[in-house]
Amino acid sequence: MALSGKNIRQLRSLAHHLNPIIHIGKSDITDSLVKETEAALEARELIKCAVQDGSTLETREAANLLANSTGAEVVQVIGHRFALYRESSRDDIERIVLS
């Protein structure tokens, strides 16, 4: 699902207030990190991630790798943090309504 410019602006404003829940460290992107990210996306749809100093990946590179691994969209990359969005298949969560 490709996001429009309006959708990206809306998601960026929602992601601004989030704290990172996924931290990419010296072991970079592992299978367990991908599973943890998928679970977080299913529960929240929009998450913020952080790349720690020990990682060998650049922030944009980590964002693209994690997005490709989870089927998510990169919403924004700033400094060592980035936001990912993926529509959840769960019915028991409050969904983000894209305009």
Short mmCIF file of C-alpha atoms in Angstrom, two decimals:
data_model
loop_
_atom_site.label_atom_id
_atom_site.label_comp_id
_atom_site.label_asym_id
_atom_site.label_seq_id
_atom_site.Cartn_x
_atom_site.Cartn_y
_atom_site.Cartn_z
CA MET A 1 0.00 0.00 0.00
CA ALA A 2 1.56 3.26 -1.10
CA LEU A 3 0.92 6.19 1.18
CA SER A 4 -0.06 9.56 -0.25
CA GLY A 5 1.63 12.79 0.82
CA LYS A 6 -1.42 13.65 2.93
CA ASN A 7 -1.26 10.25 4.66
CA ILE A 8 2.43 10.65 5.38
CA ARG A 9 1.90 14.11 6.90
CA GLN A 10 -0.87 12.73 9.12
CA LEU A 11 1.25 9.77 10.26
CA ARG A 12 4.30 11.99 10.89
CA SER A 13 2.23 14.20 13.18
CA LEU A 14 1.00 11.13 15.08
CA ALA A 15 4.50 9.64 15.32
CA HIS A 16 6.03 12.85 16.68
CA HIS A 17 4.85 12.14 20.23
CA LEU A 18 5.80 8.45 20.27
CA ASN A 19 8.79 7.05 22.12
CA PRO A 20 10.94 4.43 20.33
CA ILE A 21 9.89 0.88 21.19
CA ILE A 22 12.25 -0.93 18.81
CA HIS A 23 15.99 -0.41 19.32
CA ILE A 24 18.51 -1.58 16.73
CA GLY A 25 21.86 -2.25 18.37
CA LYS A 26 25.18 -3.90 17.55
CA SER A 27 23.58 -7.11 16.27
CA ASP A 28 21.65 -5.03 13.70
CA ILE A 29 18.45 -6.56 12.30
CA THR A 30 17.92 -10.15 13.44
CA ASP A 31 14.99 -12.53 13.01
CA SER A 32 13.88 -11.89 16.58
CA LEU A 33 13.93 -8.13 15.99
CA VAL A 34 11.77 -8.58 12.88
CA LYS A 35 9.28 -10.71 14.87
CA GLU A 36 9.20 -8.13 17.65
CA THR A 37 8.59 -5.36 15.10
CA GLU A 38 5.78 -7.32 13.43
CA ALA A 39 4.09 -7.84 16.81
CA ALA A 40 4.42 -4.14 17.62
CA LEU A 41 2.98 -3.14 14.24
CA GLU A 42 0.03 -5.50 14.70
CA ALA A 43 -0.68 -4.02 18.12
CA ARG A 44 -0.14 -0.34 17.28
CA GLU A 45 0.05 0.16 13.48
CA LEU A 46 2.47 3.09 13.92
CA ILE A 47 5.76 2.67 15.78
CA LYS A 48 8.97 4.60 16.28
CA CYS A 49 12.35 2.89 16.16
CA ALA A 50 15.85 3.98 17.16
CA VAL A 51 19.26 3.03 15.81
CA GLN A 52 21.84 2.84 18.61
CA ASP A 53 25.48 3.94 18.30
CA GLY A 54 26.76 0.35 18.21
CA SER A 55 24.88 -0.51 15.03
CA THR A 56 26.74 -0.77 11.73
CA LEU A 57 23.65 0.35 9.79
CA GLU A 58 22.76 3.88 8.80
CA THR A 59 19.31 4.99 9.93
CA ARG A 60 17.79 5.10 6.42
CA GLU A 61 19.28 1.69 5.61
CA ALA A 62 17.90 0.16 8.84
CA ALA A 63 14.48 1.71 8.18
CA ASN A 64 14.31 0.29 4.65
CA LEU A 65 15.52 -3.18 5.71
CA LEU A 66 13.04 -3.40 8.58
CA ALA A 67 10.19 -2.06 6.44
CA ASN A 68 10.90 -4.61 3.70
CA SER A 69 11.13 -7.43 6.24
CA THR A 70 7.79 -6.57 7.85
CA GLY A 71 5.79 -5.25 4.91
CA ALA A 72 5.58 -1.80 6.48
CA GLU A 73 5.98 1.70 5.07
CA VAL A 74 8.69 4.10 6.21
CA VAL A 75 6.90 7.24 7.38
CA GLN A 76 9.84 9.39 8.42
CA VAL A 77 13.57 9.24 9.15
CA ILE A 78 15.14 11.89 11.39
CA GLY A 79 18.58 11.55 12.97
CA HIS A 80 18.85 8.10 14.55
CA ARG A 81 15.08 7.51 14.67
CA PHE A 82 12.46 6.44 12.18
CA ALA A 83 8.75 5.66 12.11
CA LEU A 84 7.05 2.69 10.45
CA TYR A 85 3.38 2.16 9.59
CA ARG A 86 1.49 -0.98 8.66
CA GLU A 87 -2.24 -1.51 8.81
CA SER A 88 -3.12 -4.12 11.42
CA SER A 89 -5.29 -7.15 10.75
CA ARG A 90 -6.51 -7.22 14.37
CA ASP A 91 -10.06 -6.11 15.19
CA ASP A 92 -9.48 -5.46 18.90
CA ILE A 93 -7.28 -2.36 18.50
CA GLU A 94 -8.04 1.25 17.76
CA ARG A 95 -7.11 1.74 14.12
CA ILE A 96 -5.56 4.80 12.55
CA VAL A 97 -8.01 6.28 10.05
CA LEU A 98 -6.08 7.71 7.12
CA SER A 99 -7.67 10.70 5.46
#
